[in-house]
Tab-separated table of C-alpha atoms in Angstrom:
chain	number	residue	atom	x	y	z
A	1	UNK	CA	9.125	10.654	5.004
A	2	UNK	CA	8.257	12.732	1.929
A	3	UNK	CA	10.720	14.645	-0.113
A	4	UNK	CA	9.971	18.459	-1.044
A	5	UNK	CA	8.967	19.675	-4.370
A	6	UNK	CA	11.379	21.271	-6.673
A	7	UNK	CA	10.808	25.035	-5.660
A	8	UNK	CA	9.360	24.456	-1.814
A	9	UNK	CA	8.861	28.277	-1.363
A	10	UNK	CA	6.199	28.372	-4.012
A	11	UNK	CA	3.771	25.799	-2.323
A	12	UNK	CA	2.532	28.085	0.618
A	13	UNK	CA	0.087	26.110	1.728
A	14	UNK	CA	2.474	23.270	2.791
A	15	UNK	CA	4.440	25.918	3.991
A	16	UNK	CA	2.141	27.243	6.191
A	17	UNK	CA	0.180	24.246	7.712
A	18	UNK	CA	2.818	23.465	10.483
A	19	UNK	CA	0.853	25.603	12.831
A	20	UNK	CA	-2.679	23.108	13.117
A	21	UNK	CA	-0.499	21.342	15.779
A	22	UNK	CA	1.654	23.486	17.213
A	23	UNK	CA	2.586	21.683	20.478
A	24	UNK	CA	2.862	18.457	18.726
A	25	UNK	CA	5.225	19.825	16.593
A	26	UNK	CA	7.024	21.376	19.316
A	27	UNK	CA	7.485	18.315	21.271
A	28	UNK	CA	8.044	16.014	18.158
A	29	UNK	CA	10.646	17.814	16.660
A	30	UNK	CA	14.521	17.713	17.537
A	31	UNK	CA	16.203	20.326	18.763
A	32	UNK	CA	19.672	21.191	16.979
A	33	UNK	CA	23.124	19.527	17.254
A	34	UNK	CA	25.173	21.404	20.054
A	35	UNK	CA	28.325	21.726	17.799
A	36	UNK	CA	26.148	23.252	15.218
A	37	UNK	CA	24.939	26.266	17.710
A	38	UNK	CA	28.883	26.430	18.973
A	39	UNK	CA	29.690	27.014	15.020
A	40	UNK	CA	27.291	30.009	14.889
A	41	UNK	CA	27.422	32.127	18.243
A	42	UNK	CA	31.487	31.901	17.213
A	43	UNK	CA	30.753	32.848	13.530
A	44	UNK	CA	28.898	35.918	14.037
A	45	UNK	CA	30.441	38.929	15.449
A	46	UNK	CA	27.894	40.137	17.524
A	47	UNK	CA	24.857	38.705	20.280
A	48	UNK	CA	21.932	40.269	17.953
A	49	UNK	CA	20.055	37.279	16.367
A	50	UNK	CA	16.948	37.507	13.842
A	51	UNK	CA	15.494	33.928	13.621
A	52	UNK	CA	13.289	33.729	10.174
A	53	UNK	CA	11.014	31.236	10.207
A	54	UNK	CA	11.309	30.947	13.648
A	55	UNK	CA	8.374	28.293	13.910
A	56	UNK	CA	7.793	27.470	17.637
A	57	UNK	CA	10.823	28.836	18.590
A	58	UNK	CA	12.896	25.670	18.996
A	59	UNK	CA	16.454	27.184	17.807
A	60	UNK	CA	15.509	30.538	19.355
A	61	UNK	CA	15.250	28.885	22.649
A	62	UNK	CA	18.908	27.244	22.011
A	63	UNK	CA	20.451	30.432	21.008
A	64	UNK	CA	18.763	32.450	23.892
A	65	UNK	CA	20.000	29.763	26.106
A	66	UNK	CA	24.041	30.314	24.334
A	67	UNK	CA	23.180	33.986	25.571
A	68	UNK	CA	22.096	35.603	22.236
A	69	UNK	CA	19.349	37.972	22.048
A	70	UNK	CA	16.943	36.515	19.679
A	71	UNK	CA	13.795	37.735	17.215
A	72	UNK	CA	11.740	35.550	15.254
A	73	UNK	CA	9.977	36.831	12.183
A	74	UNK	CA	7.322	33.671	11.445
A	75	UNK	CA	4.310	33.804	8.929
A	76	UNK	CA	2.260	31.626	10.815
A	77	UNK	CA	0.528	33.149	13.633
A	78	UNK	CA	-0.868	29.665	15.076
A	79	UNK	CA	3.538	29.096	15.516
A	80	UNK	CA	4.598	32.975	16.791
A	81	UNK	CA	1.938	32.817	19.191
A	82	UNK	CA	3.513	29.309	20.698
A	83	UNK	CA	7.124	30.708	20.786
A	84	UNK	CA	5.914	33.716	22.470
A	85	UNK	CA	4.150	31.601	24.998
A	86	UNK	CA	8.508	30.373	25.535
A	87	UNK	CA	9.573	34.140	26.022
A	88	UNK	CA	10.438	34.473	22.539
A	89	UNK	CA	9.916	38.084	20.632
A	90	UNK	CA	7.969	37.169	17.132
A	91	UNK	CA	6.937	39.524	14.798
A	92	UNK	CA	3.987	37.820	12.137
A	93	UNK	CA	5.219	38.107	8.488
A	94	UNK	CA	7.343	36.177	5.900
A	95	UNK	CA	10.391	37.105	5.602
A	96	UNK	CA	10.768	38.479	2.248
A	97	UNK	CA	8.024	40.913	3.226
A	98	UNK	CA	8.968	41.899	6.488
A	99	UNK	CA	9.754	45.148	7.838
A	100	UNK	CA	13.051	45.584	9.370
A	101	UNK	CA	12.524	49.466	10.412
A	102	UNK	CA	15.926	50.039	10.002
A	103	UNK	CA	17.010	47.638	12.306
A	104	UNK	CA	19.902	45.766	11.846
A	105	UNK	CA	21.576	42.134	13.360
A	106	UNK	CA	24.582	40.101	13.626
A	107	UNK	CA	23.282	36.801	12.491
A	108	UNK	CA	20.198	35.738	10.832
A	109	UNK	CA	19.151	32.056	11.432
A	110	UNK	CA	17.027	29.993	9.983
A	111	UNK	CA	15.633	26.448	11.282
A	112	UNK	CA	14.497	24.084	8.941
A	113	UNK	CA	12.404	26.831	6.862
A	114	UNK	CA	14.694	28.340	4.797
A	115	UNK	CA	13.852	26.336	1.996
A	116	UNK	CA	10.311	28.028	2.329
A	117	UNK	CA	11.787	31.345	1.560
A	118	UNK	CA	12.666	32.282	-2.042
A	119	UNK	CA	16.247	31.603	-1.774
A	120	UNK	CA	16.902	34.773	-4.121
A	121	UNK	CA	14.817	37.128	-2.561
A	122	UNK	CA	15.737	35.512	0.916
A	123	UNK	CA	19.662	36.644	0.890
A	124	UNK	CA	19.065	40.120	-0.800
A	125	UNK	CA	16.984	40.603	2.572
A	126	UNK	CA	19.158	39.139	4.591
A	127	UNK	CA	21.984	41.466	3.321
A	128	UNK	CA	19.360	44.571	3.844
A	129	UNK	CA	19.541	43.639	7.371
A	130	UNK	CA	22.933	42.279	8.512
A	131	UNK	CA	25.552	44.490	9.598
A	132	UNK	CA	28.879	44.376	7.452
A	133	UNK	CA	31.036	40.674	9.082
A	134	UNK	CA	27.397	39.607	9.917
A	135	UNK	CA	26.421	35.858	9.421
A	136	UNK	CA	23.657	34.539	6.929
A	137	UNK	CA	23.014	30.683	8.591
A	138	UNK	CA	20.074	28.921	7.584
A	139	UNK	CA	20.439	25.077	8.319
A	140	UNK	CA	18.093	22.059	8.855
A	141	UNK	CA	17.541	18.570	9.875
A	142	UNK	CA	16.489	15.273	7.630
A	143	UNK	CA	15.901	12.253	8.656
A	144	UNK	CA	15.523	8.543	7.533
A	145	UNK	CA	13.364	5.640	8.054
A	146	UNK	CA	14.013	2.138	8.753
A	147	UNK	CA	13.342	0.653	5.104
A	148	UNK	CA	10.132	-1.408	6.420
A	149	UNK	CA	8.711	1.853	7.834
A	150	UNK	CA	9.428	3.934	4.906
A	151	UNK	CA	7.503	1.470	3.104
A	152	UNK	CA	4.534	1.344	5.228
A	153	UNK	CA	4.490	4.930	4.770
A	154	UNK	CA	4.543	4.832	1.060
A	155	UNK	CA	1.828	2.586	1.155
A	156	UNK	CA	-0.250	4.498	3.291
A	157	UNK	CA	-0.017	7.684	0.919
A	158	UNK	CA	-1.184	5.599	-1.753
A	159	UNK	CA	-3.868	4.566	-0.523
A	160	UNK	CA	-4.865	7.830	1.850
A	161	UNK	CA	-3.814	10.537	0.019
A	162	UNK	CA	-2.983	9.819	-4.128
A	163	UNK	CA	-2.894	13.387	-5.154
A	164	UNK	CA	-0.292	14.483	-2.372
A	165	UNK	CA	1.897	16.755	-4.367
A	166	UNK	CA	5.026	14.962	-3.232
A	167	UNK	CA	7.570	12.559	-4.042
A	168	UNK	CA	9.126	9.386	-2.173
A	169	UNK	CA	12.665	9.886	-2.418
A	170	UNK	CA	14.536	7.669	-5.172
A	171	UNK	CA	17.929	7.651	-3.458
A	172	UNK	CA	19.681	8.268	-0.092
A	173	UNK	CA	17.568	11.412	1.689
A	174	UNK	CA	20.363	12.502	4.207
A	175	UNK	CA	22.301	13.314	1.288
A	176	UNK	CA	19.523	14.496	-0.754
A	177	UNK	CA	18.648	17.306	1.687
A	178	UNK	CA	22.133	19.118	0.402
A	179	UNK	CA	20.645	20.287	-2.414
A	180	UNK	CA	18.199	22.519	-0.686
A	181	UNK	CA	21.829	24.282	0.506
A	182	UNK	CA	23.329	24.329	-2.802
A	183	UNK	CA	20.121	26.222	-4.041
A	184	UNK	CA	20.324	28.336	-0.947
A	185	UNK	CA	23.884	29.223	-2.051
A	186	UNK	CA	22.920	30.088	-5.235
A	187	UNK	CA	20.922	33.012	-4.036
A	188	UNK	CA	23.396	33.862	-1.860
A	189	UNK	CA	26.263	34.349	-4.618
A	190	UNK	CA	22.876	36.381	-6.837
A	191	UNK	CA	22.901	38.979	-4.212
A	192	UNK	CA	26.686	40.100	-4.666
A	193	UNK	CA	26.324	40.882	-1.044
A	194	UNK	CA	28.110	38.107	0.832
A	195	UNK	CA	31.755	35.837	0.784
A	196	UNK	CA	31.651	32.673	-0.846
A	197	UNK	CA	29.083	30.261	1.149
A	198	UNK	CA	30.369	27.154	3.639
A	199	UNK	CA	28.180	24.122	4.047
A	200	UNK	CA	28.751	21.886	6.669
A	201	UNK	CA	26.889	18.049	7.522
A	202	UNK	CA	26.476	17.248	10.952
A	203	UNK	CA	25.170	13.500	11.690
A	204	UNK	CA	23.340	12.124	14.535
A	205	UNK	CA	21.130	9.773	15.883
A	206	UNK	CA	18.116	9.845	17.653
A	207	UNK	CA	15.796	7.232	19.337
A	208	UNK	CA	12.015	7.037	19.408
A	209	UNK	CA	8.921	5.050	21.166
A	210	UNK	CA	6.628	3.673	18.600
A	211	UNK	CA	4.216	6.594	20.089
A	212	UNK	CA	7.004	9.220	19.559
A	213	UNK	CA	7.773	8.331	16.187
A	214	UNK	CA	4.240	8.282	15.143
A	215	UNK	CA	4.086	11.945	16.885
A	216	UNK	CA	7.052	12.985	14.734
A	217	UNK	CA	6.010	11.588	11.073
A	218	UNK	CA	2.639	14.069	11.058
A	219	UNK	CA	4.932	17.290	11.788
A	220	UNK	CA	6.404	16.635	8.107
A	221	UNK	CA	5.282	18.444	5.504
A	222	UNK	CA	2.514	17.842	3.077
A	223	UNK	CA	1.268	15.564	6.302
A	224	UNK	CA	0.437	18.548	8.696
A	225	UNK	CA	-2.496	19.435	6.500
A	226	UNK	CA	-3.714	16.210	6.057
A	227	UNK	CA	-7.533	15.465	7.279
A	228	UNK	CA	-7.686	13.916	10.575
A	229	UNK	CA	-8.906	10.711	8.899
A	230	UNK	CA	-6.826	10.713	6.472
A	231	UNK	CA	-3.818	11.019	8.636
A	232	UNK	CA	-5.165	8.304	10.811
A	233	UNK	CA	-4.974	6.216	8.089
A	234	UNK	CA	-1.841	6.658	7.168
A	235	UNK	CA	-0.324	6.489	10.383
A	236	UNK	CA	-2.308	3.218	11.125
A	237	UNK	CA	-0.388	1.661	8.221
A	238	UNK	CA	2.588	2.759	9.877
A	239	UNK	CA	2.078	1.771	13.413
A	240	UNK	CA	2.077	-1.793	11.896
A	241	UNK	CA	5.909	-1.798	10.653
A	242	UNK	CA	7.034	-0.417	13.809
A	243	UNK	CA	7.860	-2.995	16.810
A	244	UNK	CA	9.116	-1.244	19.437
A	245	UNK	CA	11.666	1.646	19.852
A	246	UNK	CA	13.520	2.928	16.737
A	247	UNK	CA	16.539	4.263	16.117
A	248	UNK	CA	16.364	7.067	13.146
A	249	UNK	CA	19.873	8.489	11.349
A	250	UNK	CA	19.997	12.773	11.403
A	251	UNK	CA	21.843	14.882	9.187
A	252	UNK	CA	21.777	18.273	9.959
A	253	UNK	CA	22.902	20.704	6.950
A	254	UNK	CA	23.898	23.891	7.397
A	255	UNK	CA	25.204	26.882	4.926
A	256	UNK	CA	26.868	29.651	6.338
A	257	UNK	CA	27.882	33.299	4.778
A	258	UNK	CA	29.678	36.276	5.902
A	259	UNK	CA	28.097	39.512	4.769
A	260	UNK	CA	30.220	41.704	3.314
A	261	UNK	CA	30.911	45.370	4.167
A	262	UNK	CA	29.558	47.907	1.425
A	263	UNK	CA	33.168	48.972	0.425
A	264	UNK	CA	34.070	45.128	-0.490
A	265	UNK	CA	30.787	44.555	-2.965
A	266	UNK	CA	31.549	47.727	-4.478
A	267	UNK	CA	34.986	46.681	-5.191
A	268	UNK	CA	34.267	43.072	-6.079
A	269	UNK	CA	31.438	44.789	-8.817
A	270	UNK	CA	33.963	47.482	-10.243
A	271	UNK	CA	36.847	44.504	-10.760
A	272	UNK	CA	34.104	41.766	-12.211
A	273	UNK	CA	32.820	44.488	-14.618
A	274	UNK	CA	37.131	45.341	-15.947
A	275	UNK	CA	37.018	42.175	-16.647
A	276	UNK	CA	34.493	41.611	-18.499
A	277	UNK	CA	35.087	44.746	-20.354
């Protein structure tokens, strides 16, 4: 698995190149940990759910399904047009310029693409649109490969694809992954607009076929816009380290942040600017 470059919102392409296989992706990719979706229907104070970055709908079907009313705001039309297909309600934008109309929700969401949004920009929308004791929650899986397979993969890049603007990770990537939630906090604490962030770890395991897992590694990105040959390549390097099923370790991060009514930010700017005076 490849690790994300330092500011992941900034390479759109990546961003936006989950959509050449929608379906695979949709069948490929792991739906999220029940105690996780418990933590966030009980967080937010109301059933009104905007899902940004909704992809191919995967968490929007979970929420719908915990009785939420759910829209997805996605910038991929190849992806809004599959979770449509499911029933969900997908509007085609990013979400830093997406048009709310005045509408307002009790949670925004965010699976696994929050780190494609500009985390700064991201939560000074986010607080345009969530009512006051609404819920901010973006969260996301990682995964790790068995050390052979990892290395079959980072031999395949090599030789397939030299110039791929990512790194292999250089130390443990289920802890790695936090920082994408420390960033995310740090836009959250720019806006002014929210109580101090929670992050939570939830870990899990999930098994694969050899087919599966060979299914799942393209849906990563930097991989998803890979030339057919290319990616054949690569995964044929794979396919070798991999002898029978395999069990990968999950860690599913998630940041969490209560929007704060109008009244509180104005009092929380008049005291920080006493004190500085």
């Amino acid at each position: 698995m490849v690790t994300l470059p330092p500011q992941p919102h900034q390479a759109r392409r990546v961003a936006e190149s989950f959509g050449n296989d929608p379906e695979r992706y949709d069948r490929s990719r792991s739906p999220y940990p029940d105690a996780l979706i418990e933590h966030i229907v009980a967080a937010a104070p109301g059933p009104a759910f905007l899902d940004a970055g909704c992809g191919t709908g995967i968490e929007a079907r979970q929420f719908r399904a915990a009785g939420r009313t759910v829209l997805g705001v996605e910038p991929d039309p190849r992806m809004a047009e599959f979770a449509r297909a499911s029933g969900i309600d997908v509007e085609v934008a990013t979400f830093e310029t997406w048009e709310p109309a005045g509408r307002t929700f009790d949670a925004i969401v965010s699976g696994t693409a929050w780190h494609w949004i500009d985390p700064v920009a991201g939560a000074a929308k986010a607080a345009e649109v969530l009512r006051p004791g609404g819920i901010l929650a973006p969260f996301g899986h990682v995964y790790e490969l068995p050390s052979p397979i990892a290395a079959a993969l980072a031999e395949g890049l090599r030789r397939a694809a030299p110039d791929l603007p990512y790194r292999q990770p250089t130390g443990p990537i289920l802890d790695g992954y936090r920082a994408l939630y420390d960033r995310a906090a740090e836009g959250v604490r720019a806006s002014g607009c929210f109580a101090e962030p929670e992050i939570r770890r939830y870990d899990w395991q999930r098994t694969y076929t050899r087919d599966q897992l060979l299914e799942l590694i393209p849906t990563s990105g930097g991989l998803a816009s890979m030339p057919p040959d290319k990616l054949a390549e690569i995964l044929s390097t794979v396919a070798v380290a991999v002898d029978g099923d395999v069990t990968l370790s999950y860690a599913t991060w998630c940041l969490t942040a209560v929007r704060r009514s109008p009244t509180d930010a104005t009092r929380r700017d008049r005291s920080a600017n006493h004190t500085s005076g």
